[in-house]
PDB file of C-alpha atoms and ligand atoms in Angstrom:
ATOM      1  CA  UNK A 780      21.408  20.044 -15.715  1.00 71.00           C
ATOM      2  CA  UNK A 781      20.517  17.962 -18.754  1.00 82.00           C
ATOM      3  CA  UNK A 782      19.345  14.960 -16.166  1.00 92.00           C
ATOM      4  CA  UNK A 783      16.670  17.711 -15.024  1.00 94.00           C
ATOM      5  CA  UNK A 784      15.824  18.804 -18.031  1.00 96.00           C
ATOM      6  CA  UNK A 785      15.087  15.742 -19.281  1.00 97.00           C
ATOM      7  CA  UNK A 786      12.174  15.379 -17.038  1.00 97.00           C
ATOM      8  CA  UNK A 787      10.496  18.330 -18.660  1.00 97.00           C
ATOM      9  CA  UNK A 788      11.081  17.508 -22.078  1.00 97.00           C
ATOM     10  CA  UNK A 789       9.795  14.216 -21.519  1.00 97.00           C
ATOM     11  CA  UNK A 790       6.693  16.019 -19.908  1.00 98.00           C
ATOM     12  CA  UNK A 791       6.105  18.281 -22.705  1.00 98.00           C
ATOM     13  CA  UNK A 792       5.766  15.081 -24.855  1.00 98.00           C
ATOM     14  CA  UNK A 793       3.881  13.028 -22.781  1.00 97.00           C
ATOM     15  CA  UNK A 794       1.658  15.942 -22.578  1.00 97.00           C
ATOM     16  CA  UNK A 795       1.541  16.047 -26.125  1.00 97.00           C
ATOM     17  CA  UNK A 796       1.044  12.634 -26.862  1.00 97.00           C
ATOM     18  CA  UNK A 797      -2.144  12.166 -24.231  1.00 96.00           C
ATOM     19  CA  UNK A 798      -3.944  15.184 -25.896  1.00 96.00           C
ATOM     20  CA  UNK A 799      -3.199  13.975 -29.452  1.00 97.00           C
ATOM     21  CA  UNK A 800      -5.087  10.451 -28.736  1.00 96.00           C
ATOM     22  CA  UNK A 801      -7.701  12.024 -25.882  1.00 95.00           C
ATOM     23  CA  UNK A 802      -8.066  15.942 -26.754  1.00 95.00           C
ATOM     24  CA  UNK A 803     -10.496  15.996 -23.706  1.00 94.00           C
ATOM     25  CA  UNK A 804      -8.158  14.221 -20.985  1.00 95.00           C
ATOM     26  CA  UNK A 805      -6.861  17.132 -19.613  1.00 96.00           C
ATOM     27  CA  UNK A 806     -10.088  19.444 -20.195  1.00 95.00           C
ATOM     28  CA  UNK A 807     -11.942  16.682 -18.473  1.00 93.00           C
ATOM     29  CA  UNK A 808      -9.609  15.629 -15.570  1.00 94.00           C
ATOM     30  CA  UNK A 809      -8.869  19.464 -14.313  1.00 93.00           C
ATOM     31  CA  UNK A 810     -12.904  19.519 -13.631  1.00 91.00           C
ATOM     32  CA  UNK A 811     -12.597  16.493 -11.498  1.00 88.00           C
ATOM     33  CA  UNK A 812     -11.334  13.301  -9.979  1.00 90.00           C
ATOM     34  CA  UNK A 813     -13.437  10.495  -9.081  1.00 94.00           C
ATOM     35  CA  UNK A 814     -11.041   7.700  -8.499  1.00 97.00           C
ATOM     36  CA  UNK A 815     -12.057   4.155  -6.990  1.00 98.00           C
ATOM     37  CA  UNK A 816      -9.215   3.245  -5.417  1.00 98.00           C
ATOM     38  CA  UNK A 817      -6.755   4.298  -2.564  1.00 98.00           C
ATOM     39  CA  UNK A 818      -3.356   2.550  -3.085  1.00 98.00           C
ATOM     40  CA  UNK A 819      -1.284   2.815   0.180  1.00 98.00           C
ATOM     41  CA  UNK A 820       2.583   1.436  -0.943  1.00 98.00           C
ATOM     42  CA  UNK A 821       6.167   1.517  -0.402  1.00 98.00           C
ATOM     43  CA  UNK A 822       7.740   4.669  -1.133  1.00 98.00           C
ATOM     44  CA  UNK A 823      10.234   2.716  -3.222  1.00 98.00           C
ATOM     45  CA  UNK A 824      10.839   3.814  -6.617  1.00 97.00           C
ATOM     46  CA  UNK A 825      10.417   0.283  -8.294  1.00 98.00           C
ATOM     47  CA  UNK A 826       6.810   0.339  -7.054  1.00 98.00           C
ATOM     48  CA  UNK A 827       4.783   3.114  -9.116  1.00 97.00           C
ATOM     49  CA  UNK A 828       0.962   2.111  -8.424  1.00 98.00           C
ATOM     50  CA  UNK A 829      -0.477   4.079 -11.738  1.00 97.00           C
ATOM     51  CA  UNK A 830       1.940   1.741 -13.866  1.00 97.00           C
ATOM     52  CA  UNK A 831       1.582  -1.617 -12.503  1.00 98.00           C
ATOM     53  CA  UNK A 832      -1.969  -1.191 -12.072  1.00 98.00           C
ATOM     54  CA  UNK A 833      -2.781  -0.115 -15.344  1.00 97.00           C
ATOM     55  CA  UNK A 834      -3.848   2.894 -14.284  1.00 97.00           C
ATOM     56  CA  UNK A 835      -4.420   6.228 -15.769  1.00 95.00           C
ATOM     57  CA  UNK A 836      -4.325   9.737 -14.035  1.00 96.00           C
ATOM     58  CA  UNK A 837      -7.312  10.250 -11.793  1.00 96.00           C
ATOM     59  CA  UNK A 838      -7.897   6.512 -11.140  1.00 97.00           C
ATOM     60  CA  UNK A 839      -6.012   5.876  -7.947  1.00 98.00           C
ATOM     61  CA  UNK A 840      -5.397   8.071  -5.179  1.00 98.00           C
ATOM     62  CA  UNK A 841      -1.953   6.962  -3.841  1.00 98.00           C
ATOM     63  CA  UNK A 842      -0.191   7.090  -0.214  1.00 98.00           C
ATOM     64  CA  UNK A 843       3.287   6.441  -0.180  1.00 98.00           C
ATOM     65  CA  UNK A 844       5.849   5.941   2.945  1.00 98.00           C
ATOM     66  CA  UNK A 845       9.365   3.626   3.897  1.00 98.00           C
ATOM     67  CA  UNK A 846       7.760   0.018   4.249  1.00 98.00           C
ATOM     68  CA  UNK A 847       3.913   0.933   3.552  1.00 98.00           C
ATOM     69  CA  UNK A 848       3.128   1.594   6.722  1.00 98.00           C
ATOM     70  CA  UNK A 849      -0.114   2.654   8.713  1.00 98.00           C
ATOM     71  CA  UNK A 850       0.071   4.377  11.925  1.00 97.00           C
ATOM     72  CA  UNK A 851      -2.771   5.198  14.004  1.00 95.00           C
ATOM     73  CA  UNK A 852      -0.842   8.436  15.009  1.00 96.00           C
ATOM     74  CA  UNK A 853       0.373   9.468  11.689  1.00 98.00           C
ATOM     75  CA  UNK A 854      -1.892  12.501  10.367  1.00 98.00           C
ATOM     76  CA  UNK A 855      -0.721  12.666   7.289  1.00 98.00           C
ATOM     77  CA  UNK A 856      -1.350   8.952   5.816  1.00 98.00           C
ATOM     78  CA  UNK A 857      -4.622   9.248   8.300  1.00 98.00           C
ATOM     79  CA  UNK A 858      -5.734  12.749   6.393  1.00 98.00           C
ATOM     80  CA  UNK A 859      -5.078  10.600   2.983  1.00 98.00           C
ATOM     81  CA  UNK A 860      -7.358   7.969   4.048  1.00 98.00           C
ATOM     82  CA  UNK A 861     -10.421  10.079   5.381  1.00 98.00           C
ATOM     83  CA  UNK A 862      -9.858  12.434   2.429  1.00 98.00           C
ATOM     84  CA  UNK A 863     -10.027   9.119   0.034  1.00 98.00           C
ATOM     85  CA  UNK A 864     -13.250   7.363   1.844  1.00 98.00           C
ATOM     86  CA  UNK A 865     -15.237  10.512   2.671  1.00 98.00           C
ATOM     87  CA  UNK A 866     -14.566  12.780   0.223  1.00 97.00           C
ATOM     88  CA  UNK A 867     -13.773  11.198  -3.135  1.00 97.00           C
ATOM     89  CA  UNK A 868     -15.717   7.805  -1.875  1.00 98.00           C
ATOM     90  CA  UNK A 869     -13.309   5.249  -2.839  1.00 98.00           C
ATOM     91  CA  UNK A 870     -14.041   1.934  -2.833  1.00 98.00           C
ATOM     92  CA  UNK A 871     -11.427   0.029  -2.432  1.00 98.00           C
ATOM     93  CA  UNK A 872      -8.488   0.645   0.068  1.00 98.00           C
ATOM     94  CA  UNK A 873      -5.211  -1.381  -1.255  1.00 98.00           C
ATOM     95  CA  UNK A 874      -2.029  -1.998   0.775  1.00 98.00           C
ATOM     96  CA  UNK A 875       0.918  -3.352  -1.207  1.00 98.00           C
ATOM     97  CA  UNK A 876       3.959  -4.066   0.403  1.00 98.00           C
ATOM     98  CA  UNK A 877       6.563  -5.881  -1.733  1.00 98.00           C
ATOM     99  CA  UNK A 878       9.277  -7.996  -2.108  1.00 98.00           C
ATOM    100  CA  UNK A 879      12.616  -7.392  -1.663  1.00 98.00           C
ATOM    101  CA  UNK A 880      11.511  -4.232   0.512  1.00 98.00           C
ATOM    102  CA  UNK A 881      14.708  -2.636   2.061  1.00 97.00           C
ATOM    103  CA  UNK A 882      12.543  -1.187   4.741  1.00 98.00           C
ATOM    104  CA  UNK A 883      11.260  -4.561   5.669  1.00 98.00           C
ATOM    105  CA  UNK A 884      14.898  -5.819   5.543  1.00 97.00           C
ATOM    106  CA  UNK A 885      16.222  -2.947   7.798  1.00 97.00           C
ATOM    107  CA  UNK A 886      13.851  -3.695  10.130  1.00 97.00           C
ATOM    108  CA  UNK A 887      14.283  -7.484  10.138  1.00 97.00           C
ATOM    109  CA  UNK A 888      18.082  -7.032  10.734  1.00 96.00           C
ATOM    110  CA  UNK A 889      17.951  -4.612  12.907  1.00 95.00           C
ATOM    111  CA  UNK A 890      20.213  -2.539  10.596  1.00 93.00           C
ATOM    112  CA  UNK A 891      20.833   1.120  11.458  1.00 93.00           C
ATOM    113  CA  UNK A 892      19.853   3.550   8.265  1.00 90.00           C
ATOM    114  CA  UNK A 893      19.516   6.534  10.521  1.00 95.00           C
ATOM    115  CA  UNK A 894      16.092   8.517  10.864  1.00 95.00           C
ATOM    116  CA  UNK A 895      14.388   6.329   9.229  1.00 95.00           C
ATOM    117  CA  UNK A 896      15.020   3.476  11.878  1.00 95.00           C
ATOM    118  CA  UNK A 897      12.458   5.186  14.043  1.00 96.00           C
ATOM    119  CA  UNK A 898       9.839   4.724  11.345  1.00 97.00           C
ATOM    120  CA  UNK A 899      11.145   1.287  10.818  1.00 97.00           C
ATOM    121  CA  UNK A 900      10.070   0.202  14.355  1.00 97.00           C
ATOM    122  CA  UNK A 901       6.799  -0.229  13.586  1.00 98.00           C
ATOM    123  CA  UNK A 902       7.826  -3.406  10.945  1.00 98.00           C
ATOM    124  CA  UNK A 903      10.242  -4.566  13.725  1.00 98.00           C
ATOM    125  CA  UNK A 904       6.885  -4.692  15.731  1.00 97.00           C
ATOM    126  CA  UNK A 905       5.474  -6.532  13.071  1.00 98.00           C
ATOM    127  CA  UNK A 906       8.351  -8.532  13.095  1.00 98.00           C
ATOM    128  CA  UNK A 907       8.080  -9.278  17.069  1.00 97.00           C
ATOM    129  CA  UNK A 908       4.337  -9.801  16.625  1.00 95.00           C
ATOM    130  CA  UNK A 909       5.122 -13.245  14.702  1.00 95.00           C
ATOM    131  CA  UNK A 910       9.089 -13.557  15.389  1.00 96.00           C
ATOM    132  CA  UNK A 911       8.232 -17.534  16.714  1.00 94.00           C
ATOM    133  CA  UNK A 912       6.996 -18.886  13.140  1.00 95.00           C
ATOM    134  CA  UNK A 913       8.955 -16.191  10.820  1.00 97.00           C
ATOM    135  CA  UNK A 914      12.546 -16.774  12.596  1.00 97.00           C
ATOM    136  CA  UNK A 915      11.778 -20.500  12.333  1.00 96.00           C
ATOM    137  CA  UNK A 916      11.743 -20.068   8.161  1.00 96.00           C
ATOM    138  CA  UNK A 917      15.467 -21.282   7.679  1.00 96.00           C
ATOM    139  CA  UNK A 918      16.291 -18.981   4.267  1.00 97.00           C
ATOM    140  CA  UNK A 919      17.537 -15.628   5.115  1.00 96.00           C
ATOM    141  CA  UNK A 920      15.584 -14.190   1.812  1.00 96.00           C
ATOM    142  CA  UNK A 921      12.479 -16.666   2.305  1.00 97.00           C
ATOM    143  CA  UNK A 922      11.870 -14.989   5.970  1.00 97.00           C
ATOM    144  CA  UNK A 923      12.294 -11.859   4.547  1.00 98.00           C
ATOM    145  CA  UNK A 924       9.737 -12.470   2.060  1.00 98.00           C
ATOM    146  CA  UNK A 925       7.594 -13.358   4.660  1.00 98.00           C
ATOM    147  CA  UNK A 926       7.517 -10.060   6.594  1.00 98.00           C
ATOM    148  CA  UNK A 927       6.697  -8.016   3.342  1.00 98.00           C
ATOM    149  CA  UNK A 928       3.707 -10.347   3.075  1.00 98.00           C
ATOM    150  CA  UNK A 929       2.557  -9.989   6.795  1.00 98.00           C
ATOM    151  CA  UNK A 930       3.191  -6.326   7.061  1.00 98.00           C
ATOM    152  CA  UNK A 931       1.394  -5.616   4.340  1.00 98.00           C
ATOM    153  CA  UNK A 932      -1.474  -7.460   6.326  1.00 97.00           C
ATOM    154  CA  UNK A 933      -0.703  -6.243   9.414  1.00 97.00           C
ATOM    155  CA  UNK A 934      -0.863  -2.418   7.974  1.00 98.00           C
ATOM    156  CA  UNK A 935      -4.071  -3.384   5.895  1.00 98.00           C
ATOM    157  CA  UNK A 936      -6.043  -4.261   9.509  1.00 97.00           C
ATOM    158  CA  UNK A 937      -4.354  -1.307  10.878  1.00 97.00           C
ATOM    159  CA  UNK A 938      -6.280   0.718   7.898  1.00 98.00           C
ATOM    160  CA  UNK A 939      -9.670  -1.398   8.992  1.00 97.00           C
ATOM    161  CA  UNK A 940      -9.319  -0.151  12.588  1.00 96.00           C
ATOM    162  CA  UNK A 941      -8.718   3.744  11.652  1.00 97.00           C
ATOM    163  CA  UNK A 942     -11.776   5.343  12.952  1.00 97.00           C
ATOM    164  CA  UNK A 943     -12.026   6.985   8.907  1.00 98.00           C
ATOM    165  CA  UNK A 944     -12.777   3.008   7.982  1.00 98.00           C
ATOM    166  CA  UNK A 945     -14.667   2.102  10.818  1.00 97.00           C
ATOM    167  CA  UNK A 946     -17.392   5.020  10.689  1.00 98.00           C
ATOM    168  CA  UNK A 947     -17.752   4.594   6.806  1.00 98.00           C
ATOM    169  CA  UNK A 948     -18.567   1.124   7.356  1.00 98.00           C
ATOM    170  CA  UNK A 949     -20.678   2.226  10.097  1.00 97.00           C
ATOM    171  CA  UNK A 950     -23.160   4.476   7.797  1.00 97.00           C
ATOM    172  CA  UNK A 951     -22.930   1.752   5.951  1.00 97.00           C
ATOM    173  CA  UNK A 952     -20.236   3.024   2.731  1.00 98.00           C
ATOM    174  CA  UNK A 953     -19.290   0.341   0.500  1.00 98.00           C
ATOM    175  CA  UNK A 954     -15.588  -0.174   1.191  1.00 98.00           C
ATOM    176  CA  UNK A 955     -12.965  -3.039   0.721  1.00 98.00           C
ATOM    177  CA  UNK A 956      -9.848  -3.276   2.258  1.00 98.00           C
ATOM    178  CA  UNK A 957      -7.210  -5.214   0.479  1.00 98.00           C
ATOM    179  CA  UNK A 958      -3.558  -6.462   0.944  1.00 98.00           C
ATOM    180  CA  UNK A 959      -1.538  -7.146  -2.080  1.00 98.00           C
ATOM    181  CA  UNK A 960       2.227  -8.014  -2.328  1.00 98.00           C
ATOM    182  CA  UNK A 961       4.310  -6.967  -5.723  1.00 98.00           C
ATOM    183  CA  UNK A 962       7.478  -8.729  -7.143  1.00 98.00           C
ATOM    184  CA  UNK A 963      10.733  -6.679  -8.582  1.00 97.00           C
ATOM    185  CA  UNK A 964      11.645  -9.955  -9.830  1.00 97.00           C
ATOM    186  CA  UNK A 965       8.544 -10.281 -12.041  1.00 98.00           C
ATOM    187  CA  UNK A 966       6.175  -7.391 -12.086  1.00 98.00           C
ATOM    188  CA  UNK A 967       3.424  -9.938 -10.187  1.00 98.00           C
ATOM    189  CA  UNK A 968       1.133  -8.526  -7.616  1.00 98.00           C
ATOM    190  CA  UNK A 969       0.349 -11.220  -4.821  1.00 98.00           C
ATOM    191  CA  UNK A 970      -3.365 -10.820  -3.390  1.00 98.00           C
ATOM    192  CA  UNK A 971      -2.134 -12.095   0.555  1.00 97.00           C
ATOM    193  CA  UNK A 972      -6.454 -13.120   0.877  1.00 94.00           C
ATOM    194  CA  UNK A 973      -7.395  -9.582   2.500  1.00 94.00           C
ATOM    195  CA  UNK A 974     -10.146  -8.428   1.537  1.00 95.00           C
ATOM    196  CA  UNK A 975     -12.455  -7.045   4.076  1.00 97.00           C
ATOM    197  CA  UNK A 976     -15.870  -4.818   3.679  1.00 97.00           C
ATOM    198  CA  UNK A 977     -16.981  -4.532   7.237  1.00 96.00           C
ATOM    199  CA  UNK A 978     -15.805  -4.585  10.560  1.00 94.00           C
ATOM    200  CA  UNK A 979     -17.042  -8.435  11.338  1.00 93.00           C
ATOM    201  CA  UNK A 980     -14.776  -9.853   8.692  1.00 94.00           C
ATOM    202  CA  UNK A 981     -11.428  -8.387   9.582  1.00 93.00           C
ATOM    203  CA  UNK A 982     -10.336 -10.884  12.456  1.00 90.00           C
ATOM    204  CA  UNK A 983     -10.949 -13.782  10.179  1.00 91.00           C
ATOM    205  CA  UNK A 984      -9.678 -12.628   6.949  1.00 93.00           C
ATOM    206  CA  UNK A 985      -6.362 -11.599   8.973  1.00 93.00           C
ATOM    207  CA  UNK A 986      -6.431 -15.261  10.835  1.00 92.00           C
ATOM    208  CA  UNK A 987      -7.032 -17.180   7.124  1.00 92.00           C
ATOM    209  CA  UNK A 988      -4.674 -14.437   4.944  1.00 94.00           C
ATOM    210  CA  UNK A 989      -1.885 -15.604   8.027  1.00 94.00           C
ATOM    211  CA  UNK A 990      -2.674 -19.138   8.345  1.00 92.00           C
ATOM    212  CA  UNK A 991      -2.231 -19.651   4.212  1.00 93.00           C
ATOM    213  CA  UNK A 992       1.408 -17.826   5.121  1.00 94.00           C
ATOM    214  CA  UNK A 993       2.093 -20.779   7.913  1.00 91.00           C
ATOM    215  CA  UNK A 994       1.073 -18.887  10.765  1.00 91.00           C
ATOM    216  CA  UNK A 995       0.068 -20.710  13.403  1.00 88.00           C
ATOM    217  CA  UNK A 996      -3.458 -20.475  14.934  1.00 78.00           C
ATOM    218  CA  UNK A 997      -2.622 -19.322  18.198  1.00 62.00           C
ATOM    219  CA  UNK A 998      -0.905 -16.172  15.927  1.00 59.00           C
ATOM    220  CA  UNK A 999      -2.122 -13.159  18.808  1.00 56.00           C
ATOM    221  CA  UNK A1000      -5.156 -11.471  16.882  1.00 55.00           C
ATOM    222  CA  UNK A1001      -5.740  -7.908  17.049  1.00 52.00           C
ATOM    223  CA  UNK A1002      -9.219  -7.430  18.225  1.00 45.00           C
TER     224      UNK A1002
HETATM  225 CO1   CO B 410       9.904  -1.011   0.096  1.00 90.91          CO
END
């Protein structure tokens, strides 16, 4: 299995190679982790949040499904996300969808992948929620475009109405919610204009971060 074994060897120097320029990295990261942000993306491979970010171990906590989605119901991206804010007191909550999602395609075209098109329902919501302004976008790959950027929106004010982000901002916990879109084609990250820190904002930074996309204003708002 020299595909497997690969993995390890590339490990080993990796390993290696971290300890010769930071002998402490290790030492100092198996104490603790204290990172900032929560990353909540695509599950897709092409998407790794440490790399495009920058980011080194123990700097982002990550959260990663089919389409970057946030369910009200779903304990396990919910137990990520109250684990993140109250435990390790992150500041910053980031959902990145991107483009060229298959999930956000599937769901668009109402394709059958199997299983998965039960988890997928929740874009084709998404999808429903604004079909009268995205279906009107005349370029098959444009409109899909589109529905990465406003599910990634749509999931980011689903985080801001988790009761996890609503009590923190309650006792008053610093905490930004962002929604970011990346590119394949380019290695870009989009910021879609989401960035709420309290409750008050959310409504308007989701009407603005929508109308910028060619929503129009009488887009339904979540309350
Ligand atoms: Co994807």
């Amino acid at each position: 299995m020299p595909d497997i074994r690969r993995l390890l060897d590339q490990n080993r120097l990796w390993a290696e190679e971290t300890h010769r320029k930071d002998p402490g990295f290790f030492e100092n990261l198996s104490r603790q982790q204290s990172p900032r942000y929560l990353w909540i993306g695509c599950s897709d491979s092409r998407v790794p949040a440490n790399e495009i970010t920058g980011l080194r171990p123990g700097e982002v906590f990550v959260h990663r499904n089919i389409a970057n989605v946030v369910v009200h119901t779903d304990l396990n991206c919910l137990s990520v996300l109250q684990y993140a804010v109250d435990v390790l007191q992150v500041r910053h909550v980031i959902v990145c969808g991107h483009y060229g999602c298959g999930g956000v395609k599937a769901a668009l075209e109402r394709k059958n992948v199997g299983l998965a098109d039960n988890w997928l329902r929740h874009v084709e919501d998404v999808h429903l929620k604004h079909a009268q302004w995205i279906d009107a976008i005349e370029d098959a790959e444009a409109r899909a475009e589109r529905l990465c950027e406003v599910n990634a929106v749509e999931q980011a004010l689903n985080v801001c109405q988790t009761t996890v982000v609503r009590d923190a901002w309650l006792r008053g916990q610093e905490l930004s919610v962002h929604a970011w879109a990346y590119g394949l084609k380019d290695g870009l990250i989009c910021d879609l204009g989401i960035r709420v820190s309290s409750a008050a904002e959310s409504a308007s930074a989701y009407q603005r971060s929508l109308g910028k996309m060619g929503a129009p204003a009488f887009t339904p708002l979540s309350p």
